[in-house]
Short mmCIF file of C-alpha atoms and ligand atoms in Angstrom, two decimals:
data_model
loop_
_atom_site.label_atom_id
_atom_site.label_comp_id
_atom_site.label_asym_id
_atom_site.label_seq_id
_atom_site.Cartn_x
_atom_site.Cartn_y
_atom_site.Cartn_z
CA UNK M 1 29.32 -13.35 10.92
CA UNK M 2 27.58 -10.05 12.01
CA UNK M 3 27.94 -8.34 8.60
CA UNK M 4 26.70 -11.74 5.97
CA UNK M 5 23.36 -11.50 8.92
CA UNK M 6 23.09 -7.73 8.46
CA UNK M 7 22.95 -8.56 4.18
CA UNK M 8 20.58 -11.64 5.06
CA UNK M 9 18.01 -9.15 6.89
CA UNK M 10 18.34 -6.45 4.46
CA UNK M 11 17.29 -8.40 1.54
CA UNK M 12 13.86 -9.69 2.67
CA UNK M 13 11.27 -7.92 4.59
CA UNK M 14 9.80 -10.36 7.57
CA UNK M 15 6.48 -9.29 5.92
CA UNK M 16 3.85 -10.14 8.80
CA UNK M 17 6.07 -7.68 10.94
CA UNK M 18 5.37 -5.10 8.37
CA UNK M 19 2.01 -5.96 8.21
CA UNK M 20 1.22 -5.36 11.79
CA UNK M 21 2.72 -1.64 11.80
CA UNK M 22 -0.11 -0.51 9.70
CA UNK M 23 -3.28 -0.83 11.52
CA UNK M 24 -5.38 0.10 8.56
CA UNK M 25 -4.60 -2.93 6.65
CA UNK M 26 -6.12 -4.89 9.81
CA UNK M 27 -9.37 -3.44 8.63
CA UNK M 28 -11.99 -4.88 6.47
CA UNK M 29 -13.85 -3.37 3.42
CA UNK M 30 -17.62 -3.66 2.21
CA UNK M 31 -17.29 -6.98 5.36
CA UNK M 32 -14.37 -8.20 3.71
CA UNK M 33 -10.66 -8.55 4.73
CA UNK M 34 -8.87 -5.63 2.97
CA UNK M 35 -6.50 -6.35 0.38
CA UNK M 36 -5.17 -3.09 -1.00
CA UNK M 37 -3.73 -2.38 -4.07
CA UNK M 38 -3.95 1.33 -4.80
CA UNK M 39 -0.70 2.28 -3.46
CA UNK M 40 0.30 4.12 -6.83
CA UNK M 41 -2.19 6.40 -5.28
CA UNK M 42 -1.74 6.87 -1.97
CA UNK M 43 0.00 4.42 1.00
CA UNK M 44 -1.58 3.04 4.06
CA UNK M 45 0.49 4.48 7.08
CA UNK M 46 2.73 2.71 9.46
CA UNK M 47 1.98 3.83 12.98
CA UNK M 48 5.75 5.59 13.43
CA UNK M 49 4.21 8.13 11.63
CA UNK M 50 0.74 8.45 13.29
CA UNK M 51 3.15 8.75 16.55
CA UNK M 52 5.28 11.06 15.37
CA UNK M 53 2.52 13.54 14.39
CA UNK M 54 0.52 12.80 17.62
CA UNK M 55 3.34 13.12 19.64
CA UNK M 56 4.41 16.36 17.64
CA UNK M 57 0.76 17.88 18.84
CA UNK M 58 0.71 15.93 21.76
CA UNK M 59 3.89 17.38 23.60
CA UNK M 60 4.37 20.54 22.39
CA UNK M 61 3.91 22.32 18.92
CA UNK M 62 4.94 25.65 18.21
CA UNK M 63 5.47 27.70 14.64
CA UNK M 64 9.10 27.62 13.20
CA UNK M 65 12.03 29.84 12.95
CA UNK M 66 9.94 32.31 14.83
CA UNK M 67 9.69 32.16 18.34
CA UNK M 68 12.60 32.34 21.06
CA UNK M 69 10.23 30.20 23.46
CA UNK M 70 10.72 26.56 24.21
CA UNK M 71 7.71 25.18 22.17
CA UNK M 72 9.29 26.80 18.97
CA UNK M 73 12.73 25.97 19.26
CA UNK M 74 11.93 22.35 19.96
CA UNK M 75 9.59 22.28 16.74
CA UNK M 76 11.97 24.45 14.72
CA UNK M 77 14.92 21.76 15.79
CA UNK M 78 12.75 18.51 14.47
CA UNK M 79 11.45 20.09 11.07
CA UNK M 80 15.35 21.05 10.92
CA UNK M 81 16.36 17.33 11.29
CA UNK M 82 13.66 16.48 9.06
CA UNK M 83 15.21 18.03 6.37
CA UNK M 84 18.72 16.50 7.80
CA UNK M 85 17.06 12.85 7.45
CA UNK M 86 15.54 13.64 4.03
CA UNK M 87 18.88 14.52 2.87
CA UNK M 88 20.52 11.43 4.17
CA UNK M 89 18.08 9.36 2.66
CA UNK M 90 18.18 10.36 -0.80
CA UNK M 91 21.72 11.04 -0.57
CA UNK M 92 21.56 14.96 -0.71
CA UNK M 93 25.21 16.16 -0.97
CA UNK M 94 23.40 18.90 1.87
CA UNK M 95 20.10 19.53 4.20
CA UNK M 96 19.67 22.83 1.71
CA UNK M 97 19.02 20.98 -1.49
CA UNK M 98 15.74 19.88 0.32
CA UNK M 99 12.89 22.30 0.17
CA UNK M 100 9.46 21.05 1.44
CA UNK M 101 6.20 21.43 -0.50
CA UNK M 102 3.00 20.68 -0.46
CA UNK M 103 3.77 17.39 -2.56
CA UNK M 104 5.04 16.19 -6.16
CA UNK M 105 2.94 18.28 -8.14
CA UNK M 106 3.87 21.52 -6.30
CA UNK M 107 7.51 20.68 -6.73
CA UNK M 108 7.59 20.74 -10.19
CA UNK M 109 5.12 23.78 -10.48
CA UNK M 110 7.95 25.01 -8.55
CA UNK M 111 10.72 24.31 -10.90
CA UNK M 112 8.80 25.18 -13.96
CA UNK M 113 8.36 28.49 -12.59
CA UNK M 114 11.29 29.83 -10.98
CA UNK M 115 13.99 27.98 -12.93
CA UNK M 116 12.64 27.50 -16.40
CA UNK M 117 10.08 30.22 -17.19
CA UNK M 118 12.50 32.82 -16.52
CA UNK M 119 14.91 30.70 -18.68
CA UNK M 120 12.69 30.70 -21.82
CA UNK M 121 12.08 32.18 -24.63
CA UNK M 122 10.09 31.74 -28.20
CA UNK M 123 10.66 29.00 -30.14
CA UNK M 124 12.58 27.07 -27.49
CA UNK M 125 11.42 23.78 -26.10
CA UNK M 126 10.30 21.82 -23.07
CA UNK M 127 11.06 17.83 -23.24
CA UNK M 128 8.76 15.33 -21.77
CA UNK M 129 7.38 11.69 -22.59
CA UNK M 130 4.45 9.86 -23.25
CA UNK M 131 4.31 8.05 -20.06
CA UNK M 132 4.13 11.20 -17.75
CA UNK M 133 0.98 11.92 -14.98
CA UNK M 134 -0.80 15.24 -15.29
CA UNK M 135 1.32 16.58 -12.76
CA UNK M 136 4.39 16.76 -15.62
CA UNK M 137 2.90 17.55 -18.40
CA UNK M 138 0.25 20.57 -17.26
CA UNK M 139 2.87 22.83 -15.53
CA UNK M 140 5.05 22.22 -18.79
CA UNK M 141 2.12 23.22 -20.89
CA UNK M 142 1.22 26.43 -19.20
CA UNK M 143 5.24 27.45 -18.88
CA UNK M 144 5.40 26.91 -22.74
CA UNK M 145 1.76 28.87 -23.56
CA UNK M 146 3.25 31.66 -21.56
CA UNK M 147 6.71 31.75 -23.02
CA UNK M 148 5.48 30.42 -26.65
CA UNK M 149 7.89 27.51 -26.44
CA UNK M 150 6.89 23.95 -27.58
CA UNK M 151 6.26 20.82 -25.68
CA UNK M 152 8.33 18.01 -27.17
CA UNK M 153 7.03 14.23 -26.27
CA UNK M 154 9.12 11.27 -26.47
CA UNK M 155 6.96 8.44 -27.49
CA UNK M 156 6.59 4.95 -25.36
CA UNK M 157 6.80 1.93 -27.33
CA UNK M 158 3.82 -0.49 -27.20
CA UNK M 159 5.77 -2.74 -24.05
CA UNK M 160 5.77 0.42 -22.27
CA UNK M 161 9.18 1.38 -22.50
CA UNK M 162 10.30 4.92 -23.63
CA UNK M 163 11.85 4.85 -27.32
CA UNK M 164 15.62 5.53 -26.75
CA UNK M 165 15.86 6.26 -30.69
CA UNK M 166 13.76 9.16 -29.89
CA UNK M 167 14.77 10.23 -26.99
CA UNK M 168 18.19 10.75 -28.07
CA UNK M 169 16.76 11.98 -31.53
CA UNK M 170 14.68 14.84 -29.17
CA UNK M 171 17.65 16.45 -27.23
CA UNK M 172 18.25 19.14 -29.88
CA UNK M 173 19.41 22.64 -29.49
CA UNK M 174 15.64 24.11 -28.46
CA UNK M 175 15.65 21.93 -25.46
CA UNK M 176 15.98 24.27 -22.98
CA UNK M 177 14.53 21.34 -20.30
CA UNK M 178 13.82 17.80 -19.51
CA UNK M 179 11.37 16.31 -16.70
CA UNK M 180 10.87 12.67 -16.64
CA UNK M 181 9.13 10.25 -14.52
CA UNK M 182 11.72 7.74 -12.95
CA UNK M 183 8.95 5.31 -12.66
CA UNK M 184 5.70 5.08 -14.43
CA UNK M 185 2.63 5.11 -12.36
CA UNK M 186 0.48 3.73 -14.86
CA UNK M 187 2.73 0.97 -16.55
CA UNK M 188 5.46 0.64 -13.72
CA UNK M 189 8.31 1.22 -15.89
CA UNK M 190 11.48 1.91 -14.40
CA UNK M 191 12.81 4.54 -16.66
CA UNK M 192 16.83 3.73 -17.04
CA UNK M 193 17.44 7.20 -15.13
CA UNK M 194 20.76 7.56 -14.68
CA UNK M 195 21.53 6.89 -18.14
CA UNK M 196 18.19 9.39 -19.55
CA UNK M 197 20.16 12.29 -17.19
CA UNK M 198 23.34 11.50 -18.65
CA UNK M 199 21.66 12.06 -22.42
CA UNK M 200 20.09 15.39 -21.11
CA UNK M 201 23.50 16.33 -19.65
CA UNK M 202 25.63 15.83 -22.62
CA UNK M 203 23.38 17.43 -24.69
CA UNK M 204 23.54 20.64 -21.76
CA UNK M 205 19.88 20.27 -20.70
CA UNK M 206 18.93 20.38 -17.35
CA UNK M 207 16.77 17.99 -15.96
CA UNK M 208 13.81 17.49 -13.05
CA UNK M 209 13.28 13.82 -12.44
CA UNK M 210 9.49 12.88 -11.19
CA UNK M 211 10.23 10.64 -8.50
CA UNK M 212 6.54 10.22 -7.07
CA UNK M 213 6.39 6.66 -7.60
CA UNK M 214 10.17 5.49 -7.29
CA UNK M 215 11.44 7.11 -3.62
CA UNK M 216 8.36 4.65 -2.28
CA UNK M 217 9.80 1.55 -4.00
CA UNK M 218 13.47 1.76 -4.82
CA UNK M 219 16.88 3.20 -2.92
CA UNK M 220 17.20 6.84 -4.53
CA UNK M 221 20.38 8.46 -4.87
CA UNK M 222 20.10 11.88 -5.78
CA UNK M 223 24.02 12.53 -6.26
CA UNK M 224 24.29 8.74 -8.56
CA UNK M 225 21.28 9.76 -10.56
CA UNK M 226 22.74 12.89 -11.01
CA UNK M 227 19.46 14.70 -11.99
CA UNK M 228 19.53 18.73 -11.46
CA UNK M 229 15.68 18.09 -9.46
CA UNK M 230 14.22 15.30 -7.80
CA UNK M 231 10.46 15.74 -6.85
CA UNK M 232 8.71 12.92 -4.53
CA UNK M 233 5.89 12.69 -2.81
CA UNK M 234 5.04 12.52 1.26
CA UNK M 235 1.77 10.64 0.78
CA UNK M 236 2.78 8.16 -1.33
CA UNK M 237 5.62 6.73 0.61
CA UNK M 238 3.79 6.59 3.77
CA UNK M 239 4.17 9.77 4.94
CA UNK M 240 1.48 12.29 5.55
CA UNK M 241 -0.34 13.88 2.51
CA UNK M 242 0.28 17.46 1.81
CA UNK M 243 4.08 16.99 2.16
CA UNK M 244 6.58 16.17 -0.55
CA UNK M 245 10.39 17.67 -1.24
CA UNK M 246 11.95 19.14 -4.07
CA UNK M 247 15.77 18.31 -4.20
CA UNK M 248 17.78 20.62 -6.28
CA UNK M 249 21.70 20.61 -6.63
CA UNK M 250 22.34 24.07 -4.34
CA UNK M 251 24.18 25.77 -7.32
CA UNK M 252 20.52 25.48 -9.13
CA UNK M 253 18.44 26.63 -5.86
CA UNK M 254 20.64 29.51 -5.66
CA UNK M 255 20.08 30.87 -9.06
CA UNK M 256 16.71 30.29 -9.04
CA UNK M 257 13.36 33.05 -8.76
CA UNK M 258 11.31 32.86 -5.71
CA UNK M 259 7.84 30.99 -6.03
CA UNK M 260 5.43 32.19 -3.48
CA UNK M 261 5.96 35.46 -1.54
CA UNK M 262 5.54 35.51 2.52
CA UNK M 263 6.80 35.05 5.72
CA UNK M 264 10.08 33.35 6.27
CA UNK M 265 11.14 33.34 3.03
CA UNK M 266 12.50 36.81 3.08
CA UNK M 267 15.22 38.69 4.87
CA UNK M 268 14.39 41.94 5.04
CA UNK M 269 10.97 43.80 3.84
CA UNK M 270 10.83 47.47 2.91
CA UNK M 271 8.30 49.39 1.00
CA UNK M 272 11.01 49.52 -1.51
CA UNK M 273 11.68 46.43 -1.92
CA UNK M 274 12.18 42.87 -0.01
CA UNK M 275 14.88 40.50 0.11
CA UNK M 276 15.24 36.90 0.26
CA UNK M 277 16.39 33.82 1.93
CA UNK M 278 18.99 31.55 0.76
CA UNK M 279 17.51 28.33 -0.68
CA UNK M 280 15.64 26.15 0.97
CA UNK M 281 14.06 28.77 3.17
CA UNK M 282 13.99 31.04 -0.14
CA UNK M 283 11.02 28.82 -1.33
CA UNK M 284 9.02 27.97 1.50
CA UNK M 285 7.12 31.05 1.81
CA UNK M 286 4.68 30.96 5.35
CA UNK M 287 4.25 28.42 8.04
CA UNK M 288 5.11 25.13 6.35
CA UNK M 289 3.69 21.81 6.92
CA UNK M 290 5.53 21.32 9.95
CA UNK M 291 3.81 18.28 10.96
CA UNK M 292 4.04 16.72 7.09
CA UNK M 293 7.52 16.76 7.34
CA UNK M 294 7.62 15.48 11.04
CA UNK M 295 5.62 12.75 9.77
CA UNK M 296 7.82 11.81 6.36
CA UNK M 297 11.01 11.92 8.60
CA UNK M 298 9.54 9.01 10.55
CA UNK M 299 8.29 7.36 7.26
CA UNK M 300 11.57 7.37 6.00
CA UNK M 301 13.22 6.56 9.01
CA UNK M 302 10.66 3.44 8.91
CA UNK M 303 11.96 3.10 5.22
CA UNK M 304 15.36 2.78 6.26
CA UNK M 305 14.93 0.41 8.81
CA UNK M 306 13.60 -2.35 6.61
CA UNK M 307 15.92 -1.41 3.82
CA UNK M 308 15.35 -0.14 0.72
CA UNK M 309 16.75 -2.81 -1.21
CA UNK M 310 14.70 -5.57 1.01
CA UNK M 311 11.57 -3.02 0.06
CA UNK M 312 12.61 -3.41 -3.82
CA UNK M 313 13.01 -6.80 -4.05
CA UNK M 314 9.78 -8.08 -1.91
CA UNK M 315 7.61 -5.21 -3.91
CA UNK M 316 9.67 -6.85 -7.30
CA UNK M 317 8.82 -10.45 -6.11
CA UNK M 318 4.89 -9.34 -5.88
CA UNK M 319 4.58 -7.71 -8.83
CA UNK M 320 6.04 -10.04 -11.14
CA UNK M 321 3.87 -12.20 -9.81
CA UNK M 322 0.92 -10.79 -10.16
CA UNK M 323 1.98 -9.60 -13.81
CA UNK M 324 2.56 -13.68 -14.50
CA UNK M 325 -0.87 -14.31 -13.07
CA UNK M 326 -3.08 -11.66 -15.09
CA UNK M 327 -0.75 -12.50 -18.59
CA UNK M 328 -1.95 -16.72 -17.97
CA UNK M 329 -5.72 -14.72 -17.77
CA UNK M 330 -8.21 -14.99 -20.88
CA UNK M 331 -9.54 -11.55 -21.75
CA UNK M 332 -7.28 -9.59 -19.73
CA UNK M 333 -4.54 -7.99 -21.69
CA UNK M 334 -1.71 -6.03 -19.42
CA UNK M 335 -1.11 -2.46 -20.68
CA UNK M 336 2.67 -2.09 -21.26
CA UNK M 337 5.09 -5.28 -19.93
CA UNK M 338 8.06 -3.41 -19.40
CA UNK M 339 11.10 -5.72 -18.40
CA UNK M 340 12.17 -3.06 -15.57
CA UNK M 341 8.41 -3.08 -13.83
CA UNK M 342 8.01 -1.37 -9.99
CA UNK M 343 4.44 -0.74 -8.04
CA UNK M 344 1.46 -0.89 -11.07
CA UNK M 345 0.53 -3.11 -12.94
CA UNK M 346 -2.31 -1.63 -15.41
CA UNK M 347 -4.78 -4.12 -17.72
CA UNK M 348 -8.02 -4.02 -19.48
CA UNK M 349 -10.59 -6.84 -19.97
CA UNK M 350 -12.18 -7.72 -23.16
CA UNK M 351 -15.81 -6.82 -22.72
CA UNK M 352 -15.65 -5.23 -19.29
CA UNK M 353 -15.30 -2.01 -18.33
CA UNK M 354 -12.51 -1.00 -15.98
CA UNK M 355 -14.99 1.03 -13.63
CA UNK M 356 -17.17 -2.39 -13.67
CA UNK M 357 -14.13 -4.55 -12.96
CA UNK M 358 -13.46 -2.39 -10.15
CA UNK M 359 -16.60 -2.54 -8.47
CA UNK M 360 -16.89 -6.04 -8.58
CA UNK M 361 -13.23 -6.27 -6.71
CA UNK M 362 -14.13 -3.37 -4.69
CA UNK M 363 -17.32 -5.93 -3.48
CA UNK M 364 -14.61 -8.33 -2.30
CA UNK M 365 -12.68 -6.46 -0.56
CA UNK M 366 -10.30 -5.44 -3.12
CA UNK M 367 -8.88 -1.89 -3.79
CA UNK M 368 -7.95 -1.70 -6.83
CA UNK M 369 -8.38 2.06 -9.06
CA UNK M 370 -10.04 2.09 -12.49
CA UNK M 371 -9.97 5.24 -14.69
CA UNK M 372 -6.94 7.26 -16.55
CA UNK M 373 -4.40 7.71 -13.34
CA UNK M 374 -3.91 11.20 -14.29
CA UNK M 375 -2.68 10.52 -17.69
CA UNK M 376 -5.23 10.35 -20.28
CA UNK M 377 -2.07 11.11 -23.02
CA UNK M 378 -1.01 7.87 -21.98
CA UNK M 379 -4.44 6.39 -22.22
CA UNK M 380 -4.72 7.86 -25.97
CA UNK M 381 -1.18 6.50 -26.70
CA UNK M 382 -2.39 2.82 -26.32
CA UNK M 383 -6.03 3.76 -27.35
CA UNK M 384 -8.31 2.58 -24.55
CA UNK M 385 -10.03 5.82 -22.27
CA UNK M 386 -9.04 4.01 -18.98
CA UNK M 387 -7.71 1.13 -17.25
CA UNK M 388 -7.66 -0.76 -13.98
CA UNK M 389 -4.68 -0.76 -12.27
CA UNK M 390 -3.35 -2.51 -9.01
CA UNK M 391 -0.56 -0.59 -7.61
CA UNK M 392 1.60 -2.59 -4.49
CA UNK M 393 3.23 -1.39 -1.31
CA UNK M 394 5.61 -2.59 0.40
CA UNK M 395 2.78 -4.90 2.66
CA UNK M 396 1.49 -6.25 -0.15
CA UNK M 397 2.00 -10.28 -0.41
CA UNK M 398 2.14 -12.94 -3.43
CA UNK M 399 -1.16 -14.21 -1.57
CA UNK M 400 -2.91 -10.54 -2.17
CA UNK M 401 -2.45 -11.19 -5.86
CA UNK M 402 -3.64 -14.44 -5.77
CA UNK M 403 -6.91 -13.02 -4.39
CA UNK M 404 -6.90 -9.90 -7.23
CA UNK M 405 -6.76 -12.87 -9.71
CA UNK M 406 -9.94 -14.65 -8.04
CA UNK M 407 -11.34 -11.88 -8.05
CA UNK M 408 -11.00 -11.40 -11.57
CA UNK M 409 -12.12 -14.77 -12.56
CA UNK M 410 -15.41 -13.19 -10.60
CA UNK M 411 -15.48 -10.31 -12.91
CA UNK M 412 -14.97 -12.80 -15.89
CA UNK M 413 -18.11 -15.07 -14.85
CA UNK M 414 -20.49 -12.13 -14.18
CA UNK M 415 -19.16 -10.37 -17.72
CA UNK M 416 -19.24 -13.63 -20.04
N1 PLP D 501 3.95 12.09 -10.41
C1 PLP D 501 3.56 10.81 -10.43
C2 PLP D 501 4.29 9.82 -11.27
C3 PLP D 501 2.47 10.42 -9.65
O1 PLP D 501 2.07 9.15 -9.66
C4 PLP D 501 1.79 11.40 -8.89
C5 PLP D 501 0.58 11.04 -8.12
O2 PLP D 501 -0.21 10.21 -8.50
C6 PLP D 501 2.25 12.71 -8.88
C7 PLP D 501 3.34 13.02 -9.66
C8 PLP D 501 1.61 13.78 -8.05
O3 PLP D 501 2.03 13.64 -6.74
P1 PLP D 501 1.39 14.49 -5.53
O4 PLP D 501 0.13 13.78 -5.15
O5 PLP D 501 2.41 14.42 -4.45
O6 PLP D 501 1.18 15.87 -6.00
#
């Protein structure tokens, strides 16, 4: 009886519940009741995690692994467990495979720099794909200028899925690495992970999986997936910005360069020479951002306690229906449909300009982002310099999307 009630709850989110743990979405914008739909950007925040952080500065802060005093050793002990409840929920075989940075992007600045640029060398060959943000494809770039490698790209097809022709094609002897998204932010494909590692793996290439926009939105298991990096990011899973976490499998960590030099990364320091911490500490050079990783312990603590698969399947219920309700739309024509869709749903208008469109939802209430979402590539790939995407959270409701679609038919009367 107990355990078919525990599956019950865990499958659906009681969403009003939700709703009233994030104050901001209480608010109103330009007079009007907020409905937001730029989470692909950046989350709202529950207020578990404004507590935590408060209470954190409230009750007693000090640096960590520094002081013998009270204040430090009690700060020390909950960025310690942070990294314990990070671990546990993305299924870390250990605390050490987590290392905290600043947030996605510096994650996998991290990995291109101490694990593959020392790994390099001419003529050899980074892989990515079409559907990447900025943040993997730029680091990639400057890795292969410096090391004159090549960036390989495997193409998307027009529904927004990768080409698994080519991506099987691409895994040739030059690949020396892979990084992926797991989930688009721009199209919301679900990239079939798992199966993309498995390729790499065969094939002997090592692989960082950019899991910005999937921890948010899906149950992640680091070990199943059985990628060699995981990057995700604080901010956009309701955490505090300036946060994220690099997994790496320990046996990777532990062969890799340090990134930044500093305090606390080191073990000894002599005019001679210096030497370093095991991984994590190895790569979190100076004070950290102890109260970032206060805060996304208590976001994914909040995470947990709805459920990650009652989180994926209200955020799936959404956004296929707001993908069903902008196809039935004239003028509007959804970039990418990919069958496996999470968080964004991205469209342009005939005869109205994304920045336009979003000004005129903006005027209702409506947060919605217009522009390339940090990957113009992707932009080129289907020809259009930008569109408007709405991106939903876990708050979001089949009643928010009936409102973005009013508020299109808005933007369709004022743009005839
Ligand atoms: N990767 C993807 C897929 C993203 O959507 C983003 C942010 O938009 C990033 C990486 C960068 O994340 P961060 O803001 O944590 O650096």
């Amino acid at each position: 009886m107990h355990g078919s009630h525990q599956v019950e709850k865990r499958l659906s989110l009681d969403i009003e519940a939700v709703r009233s743990c994030f104050p901001a979405l209480e608010g109103k914008a330009r007079g009007k009741p907020l409905v937001y739909l730029d989470n692909g950007a950046t989350t709202q925040k529950p207020l578990c995690v404004i507590e935590a952080i408060r209470r954190l500065y409230h009750e007693g802060y000090g640096n960590v692994h520094r002081g013998v005093h009270d204040l430090s050793e009690r700060t020390t002990q909950q960025f310690e467990n942070a990294r314990v409840q990070i671990a546990a929920f993305l299924n870390a075989r250990d605390a050490r495979e987590i290392v905290f940075v600043r947030g996605a992007t510096e994650a996998i600045n991290l990995v291109a720099h101490s694990y593959v640029e020392p790994r390099l060398e001419e003529g050899d060959a980074v892989l990515v794909t079409e559907m990447e943000h900025h943040s993997n494809i730029v680091p990639w770039q400057l890795v292969c200028e410096r090391k004159g490698a090549e960036l390989l790209v495997v193409p998307v097809r027009e529904n927004g899925e990768l080409d698994a022709d080519s991506f099987r094609s691409a895994l040739s002897d030059r690949v020396k690495f892979c990084s992926i998204a797991h989930v688009s932010n721009v199209l919301g494909t679900v990239n079939p992970i798992k199966h993309l590692v498995a390729l790499c793996h065969e094939a002997g290439i090592p692989v960082l999986v950019d899991g910005a926009q999937a921890a948010p939105r899906m149950r992640v298991d680091v070990q199943e997936i059985g990628a060699d990096f995981y990057a995700i990011s604080g901010h956009k899973m309701y955490g505090p910005t300036g946060i994220g976490v690099l997994y790496g499998k320990y046996e990777r960590l532990a062969e890799m360069i340090p990134y930044q030099g500093g305090g606390d990364m080191i073990t000894e320091v002599r005019w001679s020479g210096s030497k370093f911490q095991a991984p994590p500490h190895r790569f979190e050079a100076g004070t950290p951002n102890i109260a970032g990783a206060i805060g996304l312990a208590a976001a994914v603590e909040y995470l947990e306690s709805l459920g990650m698969d009652a989180v994926e399947s209200h955020e799936r219920d959404v956004v296929e229906y707001g993908a069903k309700l902008l196809r039935g739309m004239p003028r509007v024509r959804l970039i990418g449909d990919p069958l496996e869709r999470a968080g964004a749903i991205s469209f342009v208008i005939e005869g109205v300009h994304p920045h336009d469109a979003a000004a005129l939802l903006d005027a209702e209430g409506i947060a919605v982002r217009a522009g390339h979402h940090c990957a113009q590539p992707l932009m080129e790939r289907y020809g259009v310099p930008a569109t408007v995407r709405a991106s939903v959270g876990l708050y979001n409701t089949r009643s928010e999307m009936d409102a973005l679609a009013h508020g299109l038919r808005r933007v369709l009367e004022v743009f005839p």
